[in-house]
């Protein structure tokens, strides 16, 4: 099992080279294609390119009353008082819940005997040619590539959440 240092190393060494042009859709599922490029440790000019999809489910609104009931099991009186205050604050404190998944069977891996810079340039050209605005190019760590993919999804949430909240407000859902 990877250590906390392994996770931190993967997070610190994940770079989204190319962001998708789109964001997570507020009212529906969004599919992002990713190309995750990693150097193979202890091998010169050996690069792995993973090609797959991440599916972002429709964000869900979790209202304060519902959230506090779930989160306060086994908490004391002061926490219950705080929960009551949260509930009285209304929709200003609503939280969005995002769900992601990727299907391992849909991820392909290719080993390339070139420099990582050349591979990144090639993949960027491939994305340009595909004309897919929901493609991302990510450079990360081979052993912890899934951590790199999770970091990408967190970045997508940060990029999308403001617009998602705005869409919910426009429809009177918040």
PDB file of N, CA and C in Angstrom, residues 44-143:
ATOM      1  N   UNK A  44      15.489   5.073 -19.043  1.00  0.00           N
ATOM      2  CA  UNK A  44      15.675   6.286 -19.830  1.00  0.00           C
ATOM      3  C   UNK A  44      14.724   6.272 -21.024  1.00  0.00           C
ATOM      4  N   UNK A  45      14.034   7.400 -21.229  1.00  0.00           N
ATOM      5  CA  UNK A  45      13.127   7.576 -22.362  1.00  0.00           C
ATOM      6  C   UNK A  45      12.070   6.479 -22.484  1.00  0.00           C
ATOM      7  N   UNK A  46      11.572   5.998 -21.361  1.00  0.00           N
ATOM      8  CA  UNK A  46      10.432   5.074 -21.352  1.00  0.00           C
ATOM      9  C   UNK A  46       9.262   5.823 -20.722  1.00  0.00           C
ATOM     10  N   UNK A  47       8.223   5.985 -21.500  1.00  0.00           N
ATOM     11  CA  UNK A  47       7.064   6.766 -21.071  1.00  0.00           C
ATOM     12  C   UNK A  47       5.811   5.922 -21.271  1.00  0.00           C
ATOM     13  N   UNK A  48       4.917   5.978 -20.273  1.00  0.00           N
ATOM     14  CA  UNK A  48       3.637   5.266 -20.381  1.00  0.00           C
ATOM     15  C   UNK A  48       2.547   6.314 -20.626  1.00  0.00           C
ATOM     16  N   UNK A  49       1.723   6.027 -21.606  1.00  0.00           N
ATOM     17  CA  UNK A  49       0.578   6.893 -21.897  1.00  0.00           C
ATOM     18  C   UNK A  49      -0.688   6.102 -21.616  1.00  0.00           C
ATOM     19  N   UNK A  50      -1.463   6.581 -20.657  1.00  0.00           N
ATOM     20  CA  UNK A  50      -2.758   5.971 -20.348  1.00  0.00           C
ATOM     21  C   UNK A  50      -3.832   6.832 -20.994  1.00  0.00           C
ATOM     22  N   UNK A  51      -4.750   6.184 -21.655  1.00  0.00           N
ATOM     23  CA  UNK A  51      -5.820   6.855 -22.374  1.00  0.00           C
ATOM     24  C   UNK A  51      -7.124   6.278 -21.847  1.00  0.00           C
ATOM     25  N   UNK A  52      -7.974   7.138 -21.319  1.00  0.00           N
ATOM     26  CA  UNK A  52      -9.232   6.654 -20.759  1.00  0.00           C
ATOM     27  C   UNK A  52     -10.239   7.766 -20.583  1.00  0.00           C
ATOM     28  N   UNK A  53     -11.289   7.443 -19.888  1.00  0.00           N
ATOM     29  CA  UNK A  53     -12.361   8.410 -19.632  1.00  0.00           C
ATOM     30  C   UNK A  53     -12.690   8.463 -18.150  1.00  0.00           C
ATOM     31  N   UNK A  54     -13.024   9.671 -17.702  1.00  0.00           N
ATOM     32  CA  UNK A  54     -13.548   9.906 -16.364  1.00  0.00           C
ATOM     33  C   UNK A  54     -14.971  10.410 -16.558  1.00  0.00           C
ATOM     34  N   UNK A  55     -15.900   9.827 -15.822  1.00  0.00           N
ATOM     35  CA  UNK A  55     -17.300  10.219 -15.916  1.00  0.00           C
ATOM     36  C   UNK A  55     -17.666  11.003 -14.671  1.00  0.00           C
ATOM     37  N   UNK A  56     -18.108  12.241 -14.879  1.00  0.00           N
ATOM     38  CA  UNK A  56     -18.541  13.089 -13.772  1.00  0.00           C
ATOM     39  C   UNK A  56     -20.065  13.051 -13.728  1.00  0.00           C
ATOM     40  N   UNK A  57     -20.593  12.594 -12.629  1.00  0.00           N
ATOM     41  CA  UNK A  57     -22.042  12.534 -12.469  1.00  0.00           C
ATOM     42  C   UNK A  57     -22.580  13.933 -12.189  1.00  0.00           C
ATOM     43  N   UNK A  58     -23.859  14.092 -12.369  1.00  0.00           N
ATOM     44  CA  UNK A  58     -24.522  15.368 -12.091  1.00  0.00           C
ATOM     45  C   UNK A  58     -24.280  15.755 -10.627  1.00  0.00           C
ATOM     46  N   UNK A  59     -23.846  17.003 -10.367  1.00  0.00           N
ATOM     47  CA  UNK A  59     -23.683  17.420  -8.968  1.00  0.00           C
ATOM     48  C   UNK A  59     -25.027  17.366  -8.235  1.00  0.00           C
ATOM     49  N   UNK A  60     -24.973  17.016  -6.974  1.00  0.00           N
ATOM     50  CA  UNK A  60     -26.184  16.948  -6.149  1.00  0.00           C
ATOM     51  C   UNK A  60     -26.101  18.011  -5.064  1.00  0.00           C
ATOM     52  N   UNK A  61     -27.233  18.599  -4.752  1.00  0.00           N
ATOM     53  CA  UNK A  61     -27.306  19.582  -3.675  1.00  0.00           C
ATOM     54  C   UNK A  61     -27.540  18.850  -2.370  1.00  0.00           C
ATOM     55  N   UNK A  62     -26.709  19.142  -1.400  1.00  0.00           N
ATOM     56  CA  UNK A  62     -26.929  18.615  -0.059  1.00  0.00           C
ATOM     57  C   UNK A  62     -27.263  19.818   0.813  1.00  0.00           C
ATOM     58  N   UNK A  63     -28.522  19.903   1.218  1.00  0.00           N
ATOM     59  CA  UNK A  63     -28.988  21.022   2.027  1.00  0.00           C
ATOM     60  C   UNK A  63     -28.451  20.881   3.451  1.00  0.00           C
ATOM     61  N   UNK A  64     -28.270  22.000   4.154  1.00  0.00           N
ATOM     62  CA  UNK A  64     -27.691  21.944   5.508  1.00  0.00           C
ATOM     63  C   UNK A  64     -28.401  21.000   6.457  1.00  0.00           C
ATOM     64  N   UNK A  65     -29.736  20.947   6.438  1.00  0.00           N
ATOM     65  CA  UNK A  65     -30.458  20.066   7.349  1.00  0.00           C
ATOM     66  C   UNK A  65     -30.099  18.610   7.139  1.00  0.00           C
ATOM     67  N   UNK A  66     -30.018  18.205   5.902  1.00  0.00           N
ATOM     68  CA  UNK A  66     -29.679  16.821   5.585  1.00  0.00           C
ATOM     69  C   UNK A  66     -28.217  16.531   5.922  1.00  0.00           C
ATOM     70  N   UNK A  67     -27.339  17.449   5.565  1.00  0.00           N
ATOM     71  CA  UNK A  67     -25.910  17.236   5.786  1.00  0.00           C
ATOM     72  C   UNK A  67     -25.586  17.133   7.277  1.00  0.00           C
ATOM     73  N   UNK A  68     -26.153  18.014   8.065  1.00  0.00           N
ATOM     74  CA  UNK A  68     -25.826  18.003   9.494  1.00  0.00           C
ATOM     75  C   UNK A  68     -26.357  16.745  10.174  1.00  0.00           C
ATOM     76  N   UNK A  69     -27.474  16.231   9.733  1.00  0.00           N
ATOM     77  CA  UNK A  69     -27.972  14.987  10.326  1.00  0.00           C
ATOM     78  C   UNK A  69     -27.033  13.823  10.037  1.00  0.00           C
ATOM     79  N   UNK A  70     -26.469  13.811   8.839  1.00  0.00           N
ATOM     80  CA  UNK A  70     -25.534  12.743   8.492  1.00  0.00           C
ATOM     81  C   UNK A  70     -24.199  12.892   9.206  1.00  0.00           C
ATOM     82  N   UNK A  71     -23.737  14.112   9.345  1.00  0.00           N
ATOM     83  CA  UNK A  71     -22.377  14.342   9.815  1.00  0.00           C
ATOM     84  C   UNK A  71     -22.240  14.423  11.332  1.00  0.00           C
ATOM     85  N   UNK A  72     -23.332  14.482  12.084  1.00  0.00           N
ATOM     86  CA  UNK A  72     -23.218  14.737  13.515  1.00  0.00           C
ATOM     87  C   UNK A  72     -23.511  13.535  14.405  1.00  0.00           C
ATOM     88  N   UNK A  73     -23.516  12.368  13.857  1.00  0.00           N
ATOM     89  CA  UNK A  73     -23.723  11.179  14.668  1.00  0.00           C
ATOM     90  C   UNK A  73     -22.604  11.085  15.709  1.00  0.00           C
ATOM     91  N   UNK A  74     -22.948  10.861  16.945  1.00  0.00           N
ATOM     92  CA  UNK A  74     -22.029  10.736  18.083  1.00  0.00           C
ATOM     93  C   UNK A  74     -21.355  12.044  18.499  1.00  0.00           C
ATOM     94  N   UNK A  75     -21.859  13.191  18.034  1.00  0.00           N
ATOM     95  CA  UNK A  75     -21.327  14.471  18.491  1.00  0.00           C
ATOM     96  C   UNK A  75     -22.144  14.958  19.675  1.00  0.00           C
ATOM     97  N   UNK A  76     -21.582  15.890  20.429  1.00  0.00           N
ATOM     98  CA  UNK A  76     -22.207  16.383  21.646  1.00  0.00           C
ATOM     99  C   UNK A  76     -23.172  17.541  21.424  1.00  0.00           C
ATOM    100  N   UNK A  77     -23.565  18.170  22.573  1.00  0.00           N
ATOM    101  CA  UNK A  77     -24.585  19.209  22.578  1.00  0.00           C
ATOM    102  C   UNK A  77     -24.156  20.453  21.799  1.00  0.00           C
ATOM    103  N   UNK A  78     -22.902  20.873  21.939  1.00  0.00           N
ATOM    104  CA  UNK A  78     -22.442  22.077  21.228  1.00  0.00           C
ATOM    105  C   UNK A  78     -22.483  21.864  19.715  1.00  0.00           C
ATOM    106  N   UNK A  79     -22.138  20.677  19.297  1.00  0.00           N
ATOM    107  CA  UNK A  79     -22.204  20.377  17.866  1.00  0.00           C
ATOM    108  C   UNK A  79     -23.651  20.396  17.395  1.00  0.00           C
ATOM    109  N   UNK A  80     -24.573  19.900  18.230  1.00  0.00           N
ATOM    110  CA  UNK A  80     -25.987  19.926  17.868  1.00  0.00           C
ATOM    111  C   UNK A  80     -26.483  21.369  17.771  1.00  0.00           C
ATOM    112  N   UNK A  81     -26.023  22.239  18.685  1.00  0.00           N
ATOM    113  CA  UNK A  81     -26.386  23.657  18.626  1.00  0.00           C
ATOM    114  C   UNK A  81     -25.876  24.292  17.333  1.00  0.00           C
ATOM    115  N   UNK A  82     -24.649  23.930  16.969  1.00  0.00           N
ATOM    116  CA  UNK A  82     -24.081  24.453  15.727  1.00  0.00           C
ATOM    117  C   UNK A  82     -24.892  23.956  14.534  1.00  0.00           C
ATOM    118  N   UNK A  83     -25.313  22.710  14.556  1.00  0.00           N
ATOM    119  CA  UNK A  83     -26.126  22.146  13.483  1.00  0.00           C
ATOM    120  C   UNK A  83     -27.448  22.903  13.356  1.00  0.00           C
ATOM    121  N   UNK A  84     -28.040  23.248  14.488  1.00  0.00           N
ATOM    122  CA  UNK A  84     -29.283  24.020  14.463  1.00  0.00           C
ATOM    123  C   UNK A  84     -29.047  25.390  13.829  1.00  0.00           C
ATOM    124  N   UNK A  85     -27.911  25.986  14.142  1.00  0.00           N
ATOM    125  CA  UNK A  85     -27.569  27.272  13.523  1.00  0.00           C
ATOM    126  C   UNK A  85     -27.391  27.110  12.009  1.00  0.00           C
ATOM    127  N   UNK A  86     -26.727  26.043  11.588  1.00  0.00           N
ATOM    128  CA  UNK A  86     -26.547  25.790  10.154  1.00  0.00           C
ATOM    129  C   UNK A  86     -27.892  25.657   9.447  1.00  0.00           C
ATOM    130  N   UNK A  87     -28.798  24.905  10.069  1.00  0.00           N
ATOM    131  CA  UNK A  87     -30.111  24.698   9.459  1.00  0.00           C
ATOM    132  C   UNK A  87     -30.871  26.010   9.333  1.00  0.00           C
ATOM    133  N   UNK A  88     -30.724  26.912  10.323  1.00  0.00           N
ATOM    134  CA  UNK A  88     -31.428  28.191  10.270  1.00  0.00           C
ATOM    135  C   UNK A  88     -30.789  29.150   9.271  1.00  0.00           C
ATOM    136  N   UNK A  89     -29.576  28.860   8.822  1.00  0.00           N
ATOM    137  CA  UNK A  89     -28.887  29.734   7.866  1.00  0.00           C
ATOM    138  C   UNK A  89     -29.416  29.552   6.452  1.00  0.00           C
ATOM    139  N   UNK A  90     -30.154  28.511   6.210  1.00  0.00           N
ATOM    140  CA  UNK A  90     -30.791  28.307   4.922  1.00  0.00           C
ATOM    141  C   UNK A  90     -29.851  27.867   3.819  1.00  0.00           C
ATOM    142  N   UNK A  91     -30.250  28.146   2.605  1.00  0.00           N
ATOM    143  CA  UNK A  91     -29.568  27.615   1.426  1.00  0.00           C
ATOM    144  C   UNK A  91     -28.198  28.230   1.173  1.00  0.00           C
ATOM    145  N   UNK A  92     -27.850  29.321   1.891  1.00  0.00           N
ATOM    146  CA  UNK A  92     -26.539  29.924   1.653  1.00  0.00           C
ATOM    147  C   UNK A  92     -25.419  28.927   1.930  1.00  0.00           C
ATOM    148  N   UNK A  93     -25.681  27.937   2.739  1.00  0.00           N
ATOM    149  CA  UNK A  93     -24.642  26.982   3.098  1.00  0.00           C
ATOM    150  C   UNK A  93     -24.824  25.622   2.425  1.00  0.00           C
ATOM    151  N   UNK A  94     -25.587  25.588   1.367  1.00  0.00           N
ATOM    152  CA  UNK A  94     -25.758  24.316   0.660  1.00  0.00           C
ATOM    153  C   UNK A  94     -24.413  23.860   0.110  1.00  0.00           C
ATOM    154  N   UNK A  95     -24.241  22.564   0.032  1.00  0.00           N
ATOM    155  CA  UNK A  95     -22.996  21.956  -0.420  1.00  0.00           C
ATOM    156  C   UNK A  95     -23.303  21.145  -1.672  1.00  0.00           C
ATOM    157  N   UNK A  96     -22.379  21.165  -2.623  1.00  0.00           N
ATOM    158  CA  UNK A  96     -22.532  20.325  -3.803  1.00  0.00           C
ATOM    159  C   UNK A  96     -21.719  19.065  -3.617  1.00  0.00           C
ATOM    160  N   UNK A  97     -22.320  17.949  -3.951  1.00  0.00           N
ATOM    161  CA  UNK A  97     -21.640  16.657  -3.903  1.00  0.00           C
ATOM    162  C   UNK A  97     -21.395  16.220  -5.339  1.00  0.00           C
ATOM    163  N   UNK A  98     -20.138  15.894  -5.628  1.00  0.00           N
ATOM    164  CA  UNK A  98     -19.765  15.448  -6.965  1.00  0.00           C
ATOM    165  C   UNK A  98     -19.416  13.972  -6.907  1.00  0.00           C
ATOM    166  N   UNK A  99     -19.748  13.268  -7.963  1.00  0.00           N
ATOM    167  CA  UNK A  99     -19.393  11.858  -8.060  1.00  0.00           C
ATOM    168  C   UNK A  99     -18.628  11.605  -9.348  1.00  0.00           C
ATOM    169  N   UNK A 100     -17.563  10.842  -9.244  1.00  0.00           N
ATOM    170  CA  UNK A 100     -16.739  10.510 -10.403  1.00  0.00           C
ATOM    171  C   UNK A 100     -16.536   9.016 -10.455  1.00  0.00           C
ATOM    172  N   UNK A 101     -16.320   8.505 -11.647  1.00  0.00           N
ATOM    173  CA  UNK A 101     -15.860   7.127 -11.772  1.00  0.00           C
ATOM    174  C   UNK A 101     -15.103   6.990 -13.080  1.00  0.00           C
ATOM    175  N   UNK A 102     -14.249   6.024 -13.100  1.00  0.00           N
ATOM    176  CA  UNK A 102     -13.634   5.632 -14.355  1.00  0.00           C
ATOM    177  C   UNK A 102     -13.619   4.131 -14.385  1.00  0.00           C
ATOM    178  N   UNK A 103     -13.716   3.614 -15.567  1.00  0.00           N
ATOM    179  CA  UNK A 103     -13.807   2.177 -15.732  1.00  0.00           C
ATOM    180  C   UNK A 103     -12.469   1.652 -16.210  1.00  0.00           C
ATOM    181  N   UNK A 104     -11.830   0.839 -15.367  1.00  0.00           N
ATOM    182  CA  UNK A 104     -10.497   0.332 -15.685  1.00  0.00           C
ATOM    183  C   UNK A 104     -10.432  -0.352 -17.048  1.00  0.00           C
ATOM    184  N   UNK A 105     -11.485  -1.030 -17.430  1.00  0.00           N
ATOM    185  CA  UNK A 105     -11.495  -1.723 -18.709  1.00  0.00           C
ATOM    186  C   UNK A 105     -11.404  -0.778 -19.888  1.00  0.00           C
ATOM    187  N   UNK A 106     -11.720   0.474 -19.667  1.00  0.00           N
ATOM    188  CA  UNK A 106     -11.683   1.457 -20.737  1.00  0.00           C
ATOM    189  C   UNK A 106     -10.357   2.211 -20.794  1.00  0.00           C
ATOM    190  N   UNK A 107      -9.438   1.927 -19.890  1.00  0.00           N
ATOM    191  CA  UNK A 107      -8.147   2.601 -19.879  1.00  0.00           C
ATOM    192  C   UNK A 107      -7.141   1.740 -20.640  1.00  0.00           C
ATOM    193  N   UNK A 108      -6.547   2.329 -21.659  1.00  0.00           N
ATOM    194  CA  UNK A 108      -5.500   1.621 -22.391  1.00  0.00           C
ATOM    195  C   UNK A 108      -4.150   2.202 -21.995  1.00  0.00           C
ATOM    196  N   UNK A 109      -3.122   1.377 -22.074  1.00  0.00           N
ATOM    197  CA  UNK A 109      -1.763   1.800 -21.740  1.00  0.00           C
ATOM    198  C   UNK A 109      -0.843   1.483 -22.904  1.00  0.00           C
ATOM    199  N   UNK A 110       0.006   2.438 -23.247  1.00  0.00           N
ATOM    200  CA  UNK A 110       0.996   2.236 -24.287  1.00  0.00           C
ATOM    201  C   UNK A 110       2.348   2.701 -23.776  1.00  0.00           C
ATOM    202  N   UNK A 111       3.380   1.886 -23.983  1.00  0.00           N
ATOM    203  CA  UNK A 111       4.745   2.274 -23.658  1.00  0.00           C
ATOM    204  C   UNK A 111       5.378   2.882 -24.896  1.00  0.00           C
ATOM    205  N   UNK A 112       6.043   4.013 -24.699  1.00  0.00           N
ATOM    206  CA  UNK A 112       6.667   4.735 -25.800  1.00  0.00           C
ATOM    207  C   UNK A 112       8.128   4.959 -25.454  1.00  0.00           C
ATOM    208  N   UNK A 113       9.002   4.719 -26.401  1.00  0.00           N
ATOM    209  CA  UNK A 113      10.437   4.906 -26.197  1.00  0.00           C
ATOM    210  C   UNK A 113      10.888   6.251 -26.759  1.00  0.00           C
ATOM    211  N   UNK A 114      10.496   7.303 -26.074  1.00  0.00           N
ATOM    212  CA  UNK A 114      10.856   8.671 -26.467  1.00  0.00           C
ATOM    213  C   UNK A 114      10.940   9.509 -25.211  1.00  0.00           C
ATOM    214  N   UNK A 115      11.394  10.728 -25.347  1.00  0.00           N
ATOM    215  CA  UNK A 115      11.448  11.617 -24.194  1.00  0.00           C
ATOM    216  C   UNK A 115      10.036  12.027 -23.797  1.00  0.00           C
ATOM    217  N   UNK A 116       9.849  12.340 -22.534  1.00  0.00           N
ATOM    218  CA  UNK A 116       8.525  12.730 -22.053  1.00  0.00           C
ATOM    219  C   UNK A 116       8.056  14.002 -22.759  1.00  0.00           C
ATOM    220  N   UNK A 117       8.963  14.914 -23.042  1.00  0.00           N
ATOM    221  CA  UNK A 117       8.598  16.157 -23.733  1.00  0.00           C
ATOM    222  C   UNK A 117       8.050  15.864 -25.134  1.00  0.00           C
ATOM    223  N   UNK A 118       8.702  14.952 -25.843  1.00  0.00           N
ATOM    224  CA  UNK A 118       8.233  14.578 -27.181  1.00  0.00           C
ATOM    225  C   UNK A 118       6.866  13.902 -27.124  1.00  0.00           C
ATOM    226  N   UNK A 119       6.681  13.051 -26.136  1.00  0.00           N
ATOM    227  CA  UNK A 119       5.398  12.350 -25.997  1.00  0.00           C
ATOM    228  C   UNK A 119       4.286  13.351 -25.685  1.00  0.00           C
ATOM    229  N   UNK A 120       4.550  14.289 -24.801  1.00  0.00           N
ATOM    230  CA  UNK A 120       3.543  15.310 -24.475  1.00  0.00           C
ATOM    231  C   UNK A 120       3.172  16.100 -25.728  1.00  0.00           C
ATOM    232  N   UNK A 121       4.173  16.491 -26.508  1.00  0.00           N
ATOM    233  CA  UNK A 121       3.905  17.234 -27.746  1.00  0.00           C
ATOM    234  C   UNK A 121       3.065  16.401 -28.711  1.00  0.00           C
ATOM    235  N   UNK A 122       3.395  15.116 -28.848  1.00  0.00           N
ATOM    236  CA  UNK A 122       2.633  14.227 -29.733  1.00  0.00           C
ATOM    237  C   UNK A 122       1.185  14.094 -29.277  1.00  0.00           C
ATOM    238  N   UNK A 123       0.980  13.908 -27.979  1.00  0.00           N
ATOM    239  CA  UNK A 123      -0.383  13.748 -27.451  1.00  0.00           C
ATOM    240  C   UNK A 123      -1.166  15.049 -27.631  1.00  0.00           C
ATOM    241  N   UNK A 124      -0.533  16.184 -27.414  1.00  0.00           N
ATOM    242  CA  UNK A 124      -1.209  17.471 -27.638  1.00  0.00           C
ATOM    243  C   UNK A 124      -1.639  17.619 -29.099  1.00  0.00           C
ATOM    244  N   UNK A 125      -0.797  17.212 -30.022  1.00  0.00           N
ATOM    245  CA  UNK A 125      -1.167  17.256 -31.440  1.00  0.00           C
ATOM    246  C   UNK A 125      -2.348  16.313 -31.720  1.00  0.00           C
ATOM    247  N   UNK A 126      -2.323  15.153 -31.080  1.00  0.00           N
ATOM    248  CA  UNK A 126      -3.418  14.189 -31.249  1.00  0.00           C
ATOM    249  C   UNK A 126      -4.734  14.773 -30.743  1.00  0.00           C
ATOM    250  N   UNK A 127      -4.692  15.452 -29.597  1.00  0.00           N
ATOM    251  CA  UNK A 127      -5.901  16.079 -29.048  1.00  0.00           C
ATOM    252  C   UNK A 127      -6.379  17.187 -29.986  1.00  0.00           C
ATOM    253  N   UNK A 128      -5.440  17.985 -30.511  1.00  0.00           N
ATOM    254  CA  UNK A 128      -5.817  19.030 -31.478  1.00  0.00           C
ATOM    255  C   UNK A 128      -6.539  18.420 -32.670  1.00  0.00           C
ATOM    256  N   UNK A 129      -6.001  17.339 -33.199  1.00  0.00           N
ATOM    257  CA  UNK A 129      -6.572  16.689 -34.376  1.00  0.00           C
ATOM    258  C   UNK A 129      -7.940  16.071 -34.082  1.00  0.00           C
ATOM    259  N   UNK A 130      -8.146  15.594 -32.852  1.00  0.00           N
ATOM    260  CA  UNK A 130      -9.417  14.954 -32.498  1.00  0.00           C
ATOM    261  C   UNK A 130     -10.538  15.963 -32.334  1.00  0.00           C
ATOM    262  N   UNK A 131     -10.178  17.219 -32.086  1.00  0.00           N
ATOM    263  CA  UNK A 131     -11.171  18.278 -31.925  1.00  0.00           C
ATOM    264  C   UNK A 131     -12.157  17.976 -30.802  1.00  0.00           C
ATOM    265  N   UNK A 132     -11.692  17.329 -29.739  1.00  0.00           N
ATOM    266  CA  UNK A 132     -12.523  16.978 -28.588  1.00  0.00           C
ATOM    267  C   UNK A 132     -12.267  17.983 -27.467  1.00  0.00           C
ATOM    268  N   UNK A 133     -13.215  18.896 -27.212  1.00  0.00           N
ATOM    269  CA  UNK A 133     -12.983  19.930 -26.189  1.00  0.00           C
ATOM    270  C   UNK A 133     -12.950  19.392 -24.754  1.00  0.00           C
ATOM    271  N   UNK A 134     -13.365  18.147 -24.563  1.00  0.00           N
ATOM    272  CA  UNK A 134     -13.387  17.584 -23.211  1.00  0.00           C
ATOM    273  C   UNK A 134     -12.227  16.620 -22.979  1.00  0.00           C
ATOM    274  N   UNK A 135     -11.104  16.876 -23.641  1.00  0.00           N
ATOM    275  CA  UNK A 135      -9.891  16.072 -23.445  1.00  0.00           C
ATOM    276  C   UNK A 135      -8.907  16.824 -22.560  1.00  0.00           C
ATOM    277  N   UNK A 136      -8.180  16.050 -21.762  1.00  0.00           N
ATOM    278  CA  UNK A 136      -7.162  16.618 -20.885  1.00  0.00           C
ATOM    279  C   UNK A 136      -5.865  15.841 -21.069  1.00  0.00           C
ATOM    280  N   UNK A 137      -4.755  16.544 -20.927  1.00  0.00           N
ATOM    281  CA  UNK A 137      -3.433  15.925 -20.946  1.00  0.00           C
ATOM    282  C   UNK A 137      -2.808  16.191 -19.586  1.00  0.00           C
ATOM    283  N   UNK A 138      -2.428  15.106 -18.913  1.00  0.00           N
ATOM    284  CA  UNK A 138      -1.924  15.188 -17.539  1.00  0.00           C
ATOM    285  C   UNK A 138      -0.571  14.500 -17.488  1.00  0.00           C
ATOM    286  N   UNK A 139       0.383  15.130 -16.813  1.00  0.00           N
ATOM    287  CA  UNK A 139       1.674  14.473 -16.558  1.00  0.00           C
ATOM    288  C   UNK A 139       1.721  14.127 -15.081  1.00  0.00           C
ATOM    289  N   UNK A 140       2.100  12.881 -14.778  1.00  0.00           N
ATOM    290  CA  UNK A 140       2.081  12.459 -13.386  1.00  0.00           C
ATOM    291  C   UNK A 140       3.122  11.418 -13.066  1.00  0.00           C
ATOM    292  N   UNK A 141       2.840  10.658 -12.017  1.00  0.00           N
ATOM    293  CA  UNK A 141       3.740   9.658 -11.456  1.00  0.00           C
ATOM    294  C   UNK A 141       3.188   8.275 -11.797  1.00  0.00           C
ATOM    295  N   UNK A 142       4.037   7.404 -12.314  1.00  0.00           N
ATOM    296  CA  UNK A 142       3.577   6.119 -12.810  1.00  0.00           C
ATOM    297  C   UNK A 142       2.993   5.224 -11.724  1.00  0.00           C
ATOM    298  N   UNK A 143       3.701   5.062 -10.610  1.00  0.00           N
ATOM    299  CA  UNK A 143       3.238   4.143  -9.559  1.00  0.00           C
ATOM    300  C   UNK A 143       1.936   4.592  -8.904  1.00  0.00           C
TER     301      UNK A 143
END
